[in-house]
Coordinates of C-alpha atoms in Angstrom, one line a residue:
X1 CA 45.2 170.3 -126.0
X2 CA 43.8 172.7 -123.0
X3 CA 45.0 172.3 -119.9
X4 CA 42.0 171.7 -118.0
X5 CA 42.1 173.2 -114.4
X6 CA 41.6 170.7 -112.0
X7 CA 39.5 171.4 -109.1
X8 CA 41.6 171.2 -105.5
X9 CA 38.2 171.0 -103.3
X10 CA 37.8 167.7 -102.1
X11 CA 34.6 165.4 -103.3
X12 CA 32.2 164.9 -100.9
X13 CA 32.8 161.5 -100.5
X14 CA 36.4 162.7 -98.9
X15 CA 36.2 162.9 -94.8
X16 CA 37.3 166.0 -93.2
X17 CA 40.3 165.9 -91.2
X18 CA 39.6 165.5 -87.7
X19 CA 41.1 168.8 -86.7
X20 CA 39.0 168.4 -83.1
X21 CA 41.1 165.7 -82.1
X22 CA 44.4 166.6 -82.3
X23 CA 44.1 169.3 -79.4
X24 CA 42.1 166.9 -77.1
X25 CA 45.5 164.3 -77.2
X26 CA 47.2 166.9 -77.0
X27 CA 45.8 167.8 -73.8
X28 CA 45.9 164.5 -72.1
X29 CA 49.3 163.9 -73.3
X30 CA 50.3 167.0 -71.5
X31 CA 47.8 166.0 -68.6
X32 CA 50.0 162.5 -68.5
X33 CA 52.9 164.2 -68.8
X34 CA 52.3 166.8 -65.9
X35 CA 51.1 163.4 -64.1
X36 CA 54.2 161.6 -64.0
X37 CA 56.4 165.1 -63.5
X38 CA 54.4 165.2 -60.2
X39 CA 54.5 161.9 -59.3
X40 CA 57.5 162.4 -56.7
X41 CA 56.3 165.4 -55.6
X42 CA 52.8 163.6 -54.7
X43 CA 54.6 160.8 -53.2
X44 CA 56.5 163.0 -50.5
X45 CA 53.3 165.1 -50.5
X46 CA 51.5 161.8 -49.5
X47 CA 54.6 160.7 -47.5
X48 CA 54.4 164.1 -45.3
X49 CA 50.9 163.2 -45.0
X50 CA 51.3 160.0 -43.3
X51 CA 53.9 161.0 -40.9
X52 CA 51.8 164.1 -39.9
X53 CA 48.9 161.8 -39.1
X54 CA 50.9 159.3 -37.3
X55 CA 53.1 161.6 -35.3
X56 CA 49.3 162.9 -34.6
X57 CA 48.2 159.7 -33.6
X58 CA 51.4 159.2 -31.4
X59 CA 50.8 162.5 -29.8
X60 CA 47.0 161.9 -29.3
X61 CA 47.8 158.6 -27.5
X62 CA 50.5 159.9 -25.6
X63 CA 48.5 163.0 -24.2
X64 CA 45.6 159.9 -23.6
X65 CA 47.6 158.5 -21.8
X66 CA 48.9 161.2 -19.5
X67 CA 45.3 161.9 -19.0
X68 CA 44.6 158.8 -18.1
X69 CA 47.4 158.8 -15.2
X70 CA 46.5 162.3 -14.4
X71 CA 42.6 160.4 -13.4
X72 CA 44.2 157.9 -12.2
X73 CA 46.3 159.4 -9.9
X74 CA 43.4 162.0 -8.8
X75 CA 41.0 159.0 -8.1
X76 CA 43.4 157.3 -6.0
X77 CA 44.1 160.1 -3.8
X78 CA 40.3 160.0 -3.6
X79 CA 40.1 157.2 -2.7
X80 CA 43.3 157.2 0.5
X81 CA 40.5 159.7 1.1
X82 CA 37.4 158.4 1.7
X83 CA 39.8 154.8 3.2
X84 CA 43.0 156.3 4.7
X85 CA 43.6 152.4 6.5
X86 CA 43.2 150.7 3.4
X87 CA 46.5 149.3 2.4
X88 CA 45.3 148.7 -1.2
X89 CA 44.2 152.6 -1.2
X90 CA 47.7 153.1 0.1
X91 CA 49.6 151.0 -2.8
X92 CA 47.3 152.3 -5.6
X93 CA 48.3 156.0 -4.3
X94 CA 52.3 155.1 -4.2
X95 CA 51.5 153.9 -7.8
X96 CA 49.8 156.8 -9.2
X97 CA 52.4 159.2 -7.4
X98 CA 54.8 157.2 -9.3
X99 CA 53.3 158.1 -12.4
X100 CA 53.5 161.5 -12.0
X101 CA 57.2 161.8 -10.6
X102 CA 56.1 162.8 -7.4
X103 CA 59.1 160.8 -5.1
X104 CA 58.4 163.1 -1.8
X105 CA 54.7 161.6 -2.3
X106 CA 55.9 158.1 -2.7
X107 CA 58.4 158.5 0.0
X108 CA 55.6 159.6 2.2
X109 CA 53.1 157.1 1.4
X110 CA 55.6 154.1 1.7
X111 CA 56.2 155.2 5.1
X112 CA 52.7 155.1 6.0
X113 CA 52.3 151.8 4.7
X114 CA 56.0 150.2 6.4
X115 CA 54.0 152.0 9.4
X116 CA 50.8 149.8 8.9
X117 CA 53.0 147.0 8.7
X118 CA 54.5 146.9 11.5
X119 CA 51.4 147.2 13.7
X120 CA 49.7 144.0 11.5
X121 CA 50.2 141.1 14.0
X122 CA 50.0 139.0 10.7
X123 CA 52.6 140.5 8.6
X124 CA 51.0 140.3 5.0
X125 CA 54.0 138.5 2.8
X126 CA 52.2 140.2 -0.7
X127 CA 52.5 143.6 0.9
X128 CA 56.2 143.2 2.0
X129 CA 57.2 142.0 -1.7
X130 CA 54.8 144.8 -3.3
X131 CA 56.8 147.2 -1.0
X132 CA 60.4 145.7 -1.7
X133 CA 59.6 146.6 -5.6
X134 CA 58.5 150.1 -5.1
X135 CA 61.3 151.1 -2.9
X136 CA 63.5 149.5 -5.5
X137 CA 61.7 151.5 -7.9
X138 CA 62.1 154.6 -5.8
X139 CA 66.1 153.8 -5.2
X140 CA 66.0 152.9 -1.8
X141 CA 67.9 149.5 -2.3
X142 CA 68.4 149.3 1.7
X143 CA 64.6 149.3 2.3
X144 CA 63.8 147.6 -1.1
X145 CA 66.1 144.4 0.4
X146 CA 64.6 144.4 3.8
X147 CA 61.1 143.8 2.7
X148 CA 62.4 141.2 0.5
X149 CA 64.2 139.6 2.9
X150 CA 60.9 139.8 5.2
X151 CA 59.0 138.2 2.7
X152 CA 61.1 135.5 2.0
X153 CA 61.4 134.9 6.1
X154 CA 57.8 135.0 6.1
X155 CA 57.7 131.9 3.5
X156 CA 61.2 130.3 2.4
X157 CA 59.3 128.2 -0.1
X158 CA 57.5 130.9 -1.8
X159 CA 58.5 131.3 -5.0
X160 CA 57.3 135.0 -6.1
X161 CA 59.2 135.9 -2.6
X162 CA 62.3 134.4 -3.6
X163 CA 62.7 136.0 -7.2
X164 CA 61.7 139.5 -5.6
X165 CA 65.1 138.8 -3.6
X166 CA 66.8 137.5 -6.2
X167 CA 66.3 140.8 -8.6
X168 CA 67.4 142.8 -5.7
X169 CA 70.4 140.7 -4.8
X170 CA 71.0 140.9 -8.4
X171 CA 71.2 144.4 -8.6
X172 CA 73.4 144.7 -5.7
X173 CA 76.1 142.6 -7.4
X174 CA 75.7 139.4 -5.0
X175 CA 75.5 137.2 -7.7
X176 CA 76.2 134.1 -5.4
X177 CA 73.5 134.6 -3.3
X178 CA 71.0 135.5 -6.4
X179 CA 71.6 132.8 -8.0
X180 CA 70.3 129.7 -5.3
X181 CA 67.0 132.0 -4.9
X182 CA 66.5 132.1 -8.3
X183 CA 67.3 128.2 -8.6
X184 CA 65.0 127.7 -6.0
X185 CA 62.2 129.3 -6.9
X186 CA 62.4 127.5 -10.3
X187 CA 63.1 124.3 -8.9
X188 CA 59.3 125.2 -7.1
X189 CA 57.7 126.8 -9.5
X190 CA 59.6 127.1 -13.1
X191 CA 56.4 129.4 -14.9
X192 CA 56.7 132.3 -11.7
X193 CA 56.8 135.2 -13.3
X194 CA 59.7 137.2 -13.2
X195 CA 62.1 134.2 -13.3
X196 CA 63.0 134.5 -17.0
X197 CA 63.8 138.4 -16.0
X198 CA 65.9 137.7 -13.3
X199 CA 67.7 135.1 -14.9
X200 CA 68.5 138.0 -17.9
X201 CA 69.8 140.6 -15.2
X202 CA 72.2 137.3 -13.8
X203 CA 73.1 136.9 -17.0
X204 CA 73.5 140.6 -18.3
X205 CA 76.0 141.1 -15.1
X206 CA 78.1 138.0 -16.3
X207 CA 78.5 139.4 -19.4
X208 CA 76.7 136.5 -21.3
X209 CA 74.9 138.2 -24.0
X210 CA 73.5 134.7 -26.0
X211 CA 72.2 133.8 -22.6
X212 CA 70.4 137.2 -22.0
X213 CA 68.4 137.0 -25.1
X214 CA 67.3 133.1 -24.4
X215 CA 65.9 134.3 -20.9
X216 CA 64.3 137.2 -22.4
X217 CA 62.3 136.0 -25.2
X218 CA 61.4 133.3 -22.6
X219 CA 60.0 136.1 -20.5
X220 CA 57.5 137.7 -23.4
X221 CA 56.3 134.3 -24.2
X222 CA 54.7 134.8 -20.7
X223 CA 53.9 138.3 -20.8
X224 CA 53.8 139.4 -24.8
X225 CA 52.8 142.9 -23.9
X226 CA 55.5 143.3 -21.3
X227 CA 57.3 146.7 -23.0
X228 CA 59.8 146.8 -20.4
X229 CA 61.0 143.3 -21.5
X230 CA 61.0 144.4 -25.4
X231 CA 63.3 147.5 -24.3
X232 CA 66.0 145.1 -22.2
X233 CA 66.1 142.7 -25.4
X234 CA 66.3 146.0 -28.0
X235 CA 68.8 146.9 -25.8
X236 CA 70.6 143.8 -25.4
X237 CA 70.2 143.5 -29.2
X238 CA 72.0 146.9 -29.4
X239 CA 74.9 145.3 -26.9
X240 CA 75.6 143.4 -30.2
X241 CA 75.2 145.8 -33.2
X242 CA 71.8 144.2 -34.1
X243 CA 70.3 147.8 -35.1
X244 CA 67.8 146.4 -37.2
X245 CA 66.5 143.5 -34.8
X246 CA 66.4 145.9 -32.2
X247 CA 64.3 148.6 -34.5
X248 CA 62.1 145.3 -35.1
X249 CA 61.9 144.9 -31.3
X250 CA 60.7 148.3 -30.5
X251 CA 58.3 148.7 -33.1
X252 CA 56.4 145.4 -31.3
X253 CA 57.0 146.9 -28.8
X254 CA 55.0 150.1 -29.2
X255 CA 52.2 148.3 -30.7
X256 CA 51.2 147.6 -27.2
X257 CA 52.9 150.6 -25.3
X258 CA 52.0 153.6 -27.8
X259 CA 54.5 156.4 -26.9
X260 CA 56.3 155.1 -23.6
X261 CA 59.4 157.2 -22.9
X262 CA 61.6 154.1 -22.8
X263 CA 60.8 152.8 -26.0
X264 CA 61.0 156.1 -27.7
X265 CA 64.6 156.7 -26.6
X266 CA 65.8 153.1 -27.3
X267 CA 64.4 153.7 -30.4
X268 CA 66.5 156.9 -31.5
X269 CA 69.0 155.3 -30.0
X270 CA 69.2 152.0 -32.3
X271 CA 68.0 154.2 -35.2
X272 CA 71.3 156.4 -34.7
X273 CA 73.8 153.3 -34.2
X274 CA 72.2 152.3 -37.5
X275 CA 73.5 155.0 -39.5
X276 CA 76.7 154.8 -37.4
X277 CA 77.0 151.6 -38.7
X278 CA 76.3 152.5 -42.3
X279 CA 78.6 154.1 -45.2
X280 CA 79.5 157.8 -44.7
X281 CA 77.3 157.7 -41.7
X282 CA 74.1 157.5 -44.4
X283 CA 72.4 160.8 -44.5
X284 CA 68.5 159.5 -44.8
X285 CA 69.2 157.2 -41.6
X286 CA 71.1 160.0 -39.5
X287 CA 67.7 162.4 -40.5
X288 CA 65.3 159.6 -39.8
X289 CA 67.5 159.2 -36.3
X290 CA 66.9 163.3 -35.6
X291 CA 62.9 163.1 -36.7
X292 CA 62.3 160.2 -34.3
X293 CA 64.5 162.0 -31.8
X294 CA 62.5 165.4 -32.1
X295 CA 59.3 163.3 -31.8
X296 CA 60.9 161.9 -28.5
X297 CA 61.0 165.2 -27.2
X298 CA 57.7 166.2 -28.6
X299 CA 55.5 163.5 -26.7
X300 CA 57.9 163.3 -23.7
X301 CA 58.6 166.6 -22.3
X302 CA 59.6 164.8 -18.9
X303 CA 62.2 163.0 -20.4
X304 CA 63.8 166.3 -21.9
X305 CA 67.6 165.7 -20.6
X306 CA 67.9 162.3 -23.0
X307 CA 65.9 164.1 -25.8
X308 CA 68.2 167.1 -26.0
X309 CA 71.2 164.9 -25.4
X310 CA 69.8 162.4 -28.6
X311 CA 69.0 165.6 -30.5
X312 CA 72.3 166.8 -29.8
X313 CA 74.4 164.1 -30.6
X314 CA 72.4 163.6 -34.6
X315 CA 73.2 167.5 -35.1
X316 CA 77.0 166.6 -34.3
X317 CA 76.9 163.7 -36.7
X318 CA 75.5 165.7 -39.0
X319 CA 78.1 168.3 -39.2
X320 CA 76.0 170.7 -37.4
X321 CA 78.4 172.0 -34.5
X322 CA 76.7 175.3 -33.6
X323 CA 73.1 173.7 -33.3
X324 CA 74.7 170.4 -31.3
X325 CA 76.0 173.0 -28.9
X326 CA 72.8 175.0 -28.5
X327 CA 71.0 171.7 -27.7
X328 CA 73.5 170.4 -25.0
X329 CA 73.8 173.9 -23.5
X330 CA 70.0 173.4 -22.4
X331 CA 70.4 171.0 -20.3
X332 CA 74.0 171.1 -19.2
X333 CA 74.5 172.2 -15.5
X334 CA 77.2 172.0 -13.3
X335 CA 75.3 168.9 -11.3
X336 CA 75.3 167.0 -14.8
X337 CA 76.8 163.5 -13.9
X338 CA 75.8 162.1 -17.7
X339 CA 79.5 160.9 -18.9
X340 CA 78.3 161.0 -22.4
X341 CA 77.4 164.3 -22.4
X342 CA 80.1 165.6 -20.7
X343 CA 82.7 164.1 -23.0
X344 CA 80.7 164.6 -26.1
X345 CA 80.0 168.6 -24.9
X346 CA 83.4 169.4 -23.9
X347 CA 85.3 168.0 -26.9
X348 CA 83.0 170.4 -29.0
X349 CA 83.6 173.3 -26.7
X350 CA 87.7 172.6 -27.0
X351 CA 87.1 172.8 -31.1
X352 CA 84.7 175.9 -30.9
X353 CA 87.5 177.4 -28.8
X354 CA 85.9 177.3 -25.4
X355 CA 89.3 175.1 -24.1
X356 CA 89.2 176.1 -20.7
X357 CA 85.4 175.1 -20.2
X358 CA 85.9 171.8 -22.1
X359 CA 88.5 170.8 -20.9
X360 CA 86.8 171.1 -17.2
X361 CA 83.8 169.0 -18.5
X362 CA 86.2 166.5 -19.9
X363 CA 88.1 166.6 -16.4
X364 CA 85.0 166.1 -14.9
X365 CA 83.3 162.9 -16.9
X366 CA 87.0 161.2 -16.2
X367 CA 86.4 161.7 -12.8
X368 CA 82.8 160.3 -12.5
X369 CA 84.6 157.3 -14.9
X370 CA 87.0 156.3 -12.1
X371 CA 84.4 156.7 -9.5
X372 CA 82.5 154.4 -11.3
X373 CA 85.5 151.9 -11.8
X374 CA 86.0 152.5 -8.2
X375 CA 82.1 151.4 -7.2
X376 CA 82.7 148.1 -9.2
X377 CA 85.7 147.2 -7.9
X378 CA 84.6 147.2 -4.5
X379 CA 81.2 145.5 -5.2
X380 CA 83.4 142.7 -6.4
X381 CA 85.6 143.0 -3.4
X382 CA 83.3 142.6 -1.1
X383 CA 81.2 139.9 -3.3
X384 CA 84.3 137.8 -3.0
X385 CA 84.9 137.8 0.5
X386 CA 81.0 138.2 1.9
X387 CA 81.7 137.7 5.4
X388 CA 84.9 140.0 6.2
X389 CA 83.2 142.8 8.2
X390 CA 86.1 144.9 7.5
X391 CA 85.6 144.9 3.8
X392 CA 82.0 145.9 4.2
X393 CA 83.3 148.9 6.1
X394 CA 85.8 150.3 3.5
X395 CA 82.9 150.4 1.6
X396 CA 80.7 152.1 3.9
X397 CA 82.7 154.9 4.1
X398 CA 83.5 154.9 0.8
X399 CA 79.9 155.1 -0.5
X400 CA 78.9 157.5 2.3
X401 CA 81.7 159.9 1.2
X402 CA 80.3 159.9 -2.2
X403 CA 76.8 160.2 -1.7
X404 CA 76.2 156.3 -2.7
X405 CA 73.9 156.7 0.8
X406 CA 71.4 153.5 0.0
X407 CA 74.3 151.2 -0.7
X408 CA 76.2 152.8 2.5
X409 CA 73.5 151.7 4.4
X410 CA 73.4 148.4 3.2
X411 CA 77.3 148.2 3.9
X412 CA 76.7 149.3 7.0
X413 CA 73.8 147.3 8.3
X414 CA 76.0 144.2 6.7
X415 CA 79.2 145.2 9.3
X416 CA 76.4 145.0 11.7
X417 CA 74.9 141.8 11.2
X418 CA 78.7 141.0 12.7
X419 CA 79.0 143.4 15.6
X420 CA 75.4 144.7 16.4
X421 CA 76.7 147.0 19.1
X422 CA 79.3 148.8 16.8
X423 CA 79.2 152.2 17.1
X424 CA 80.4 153.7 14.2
X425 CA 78.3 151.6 12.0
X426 CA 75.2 152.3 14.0
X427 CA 75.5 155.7 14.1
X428 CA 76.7 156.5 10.1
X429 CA 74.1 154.3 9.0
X430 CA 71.3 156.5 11.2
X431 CA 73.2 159.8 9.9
X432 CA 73.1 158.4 6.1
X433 CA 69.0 157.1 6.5
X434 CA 68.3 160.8 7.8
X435 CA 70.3 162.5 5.2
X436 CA 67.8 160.4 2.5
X437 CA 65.2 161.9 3.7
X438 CA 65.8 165.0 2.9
X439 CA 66.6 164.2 -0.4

């Protein structure tokens, strides 16, 4: 029988393969593929992208801001201008010099108003406690407590008058005598503001951590936008190796304050404790604690001595000796009375080989330690026997020796409220107000 060839074309009836098909899934397989290859790189592409426009933002605001105070400051000197008798004029200007770091103008401008003052036949009790802040602000404790005392003479029963004393009594270390002010002034009016504050600086002195957190959440439910406030309870936070609440703290924080110096550096701060804190010193948090920390120098020039120390100090943790050094080195000089910097910069100079100048800088921050230690012990001294004039003394001298000339002259005035005619107490404190001046 033939073999009958049989035909390999296909009927019509058979489809075609679909040879157009196969390169088209192809292609958007690959196109997947190359999708989810670049996923991570998109992510830290889009990642990169956010933090450039936030640290944007951050810098926008900040520079805002300086602006702001820049105007400020120019339209209150205007103003003193065009009303150089106007106290408010006055106060506005010692603000905005403020602002701008200009002590000799805030110096100079306090005087003028003290000057007012004194020729008011109705002493104004606002103006003495608005003048007892700013010379607290400007250091002058001596001046700072005279004006609050003033104010609280002027009205024993007023409470804002009695916290500004208590705050400054506070500061001082006379606990004893801040604490019936502060009692007082509650048991008159317990929503003043700046009681919950005061209460947390009491409290902070005594060492009673629990208690300094009550008093200062108390204090933002009356002011929630009070920045300063969210710093002292980040930092309090901190006291107790709370990193995260802290981080939690500050970023409220600078929802209302975009930028502020303080809250910048308390948050590098908390950020770096955090990684301290962690296994291995964890790498991501010790390079998230250096980004903040270069942002902090970034949008705070003025505050370039904690920057470069904060900078410095991530570098070391990092394992970065050489770059630590360089950043320490730029603002290391042989005034620099930080302790931390001086022990953290002189033990890496004794292990780069520089022995002889660590070991000075290491000399040098345990002497500025037991100067310290000597300053407390006498504050508590003379706390606990108030009325011996001869204690006050030691002091006197002590402080006046060492520069301490505001506290000197508040020892000093103190031996005098016993013997008003004593000479040497007379004439130091005159020698140590003239040598603040010139500062």
């Amino acid at each position: 029988m033939p073999v009958t060839n049989v035909s390999t074309e296909r009927t019509p009836s058979t489809p075609p393969p679909a040879r157009g098909r196969r390169p088209l899934f192809v292609v958007l397989g690959l196109l997947g593929l190359s999708f989810v290859i670049s996923l991570p790189w998109q992510q830290r592409q889009w990642k990169q992208v956010e933090k450039l426009r936030s640290e944007t933002q951050s810098q926008q605001v900040r520079l805002e801001s300086l602006q702001t105070l820049k105007n400020k400051a120019t339209a209150s000197e205007q103003s003193l201008g065009q009303h150089p008798e106007s106290l408010e004029a006055l106060f506005q200007a010692s603000e905005a010099a403020f602002t701008q770091n200009n002590r000799p103008r805030v110096a100079q401008l306090l005087a003028t108003i003290e000057e007012k003052l004194q020729t008011n036949p109705t002493p104004d009790i606002g103006a003495c406690m608005a003048l007892s802040q700013l010379y607290q602000r400007l250091g002058w404790l001596d001046r700072g407590l005279f004006y609050a005392e003033k104010a609280v003479a002027l009205d024993p029963k007023s409470p804002p008058a009695l916290v500004t004393l208590a705050f400054i009594e506070a500061h001082l270390g006379w606990l004893e005598r801040a604490w019936p002010h502060l009692k007082q002034a509650q048991s008159l009016a317990p929503d003043t503001p700046g009681i919950h504050s005061a209460q947390a600086l009491l409290h902070d002195q005594m060492g009673a951590y629990n208690e300094v957190e009550k008093s200062l959440q108390a204090a933002l439910k009356q002011t929630p936008n009070d920045w300063p406030t969210s710093v002292l309870l980040a930092r309090n936070q901190m006291a107790q190796k709370r990193f995260t609440e802290a981080l939690a703290t500050l970023a409220a924080a600078e929802k209302s304050a975009p930028s502020q110096p303080g809250i910048l550096s308390a948050q590098v701060e908390a950020q770096f404790n955090l990684a301290q804190q962690k296994v291995k010193g964890a790498p991501a948090e010790l390079a998230t604690a250096l980004e903040l920390a270069q942002r902090y120098l970034q949008l705070s020039p003025d505050s370039a001595q904690d920057g470069h120390y904060w900078v410095g100090k991530i570098l070391l943790a990092q394992k970065k000796e050489k770059e630590a050094l360089a950043e320490w080195e730029k603002i290391y000089t042989p005034q620099t009375d930080s302790q931390s910097l001086l022990i953290g910069m002189g033990q890496l100079l004794v292990r780069q080989g520089q022995r002889a100048r660590g070991e000075a800088l290491l000399a040098r921050s345990r002497e500025l330690r037991r100067l310290g230690e000597e300053y407390t012990r006498w504050i508590s001294n003379t706390r606990d026997d108030f009325k011996n004039p001869e204690l006050h003394r030691q002091f006197a001298r002590w402080c006046q020796k060492e520069g301490r000339l505001p506290r000197a002259i508040i020892e000093w005035e103190q031996v005098l409220v016993h013997f008003p005619q004593d000479v040497e107490a007379s004439s130091n404190r005159d020698r140590c107000i003239a040598q603040r001046s010139k500062r």
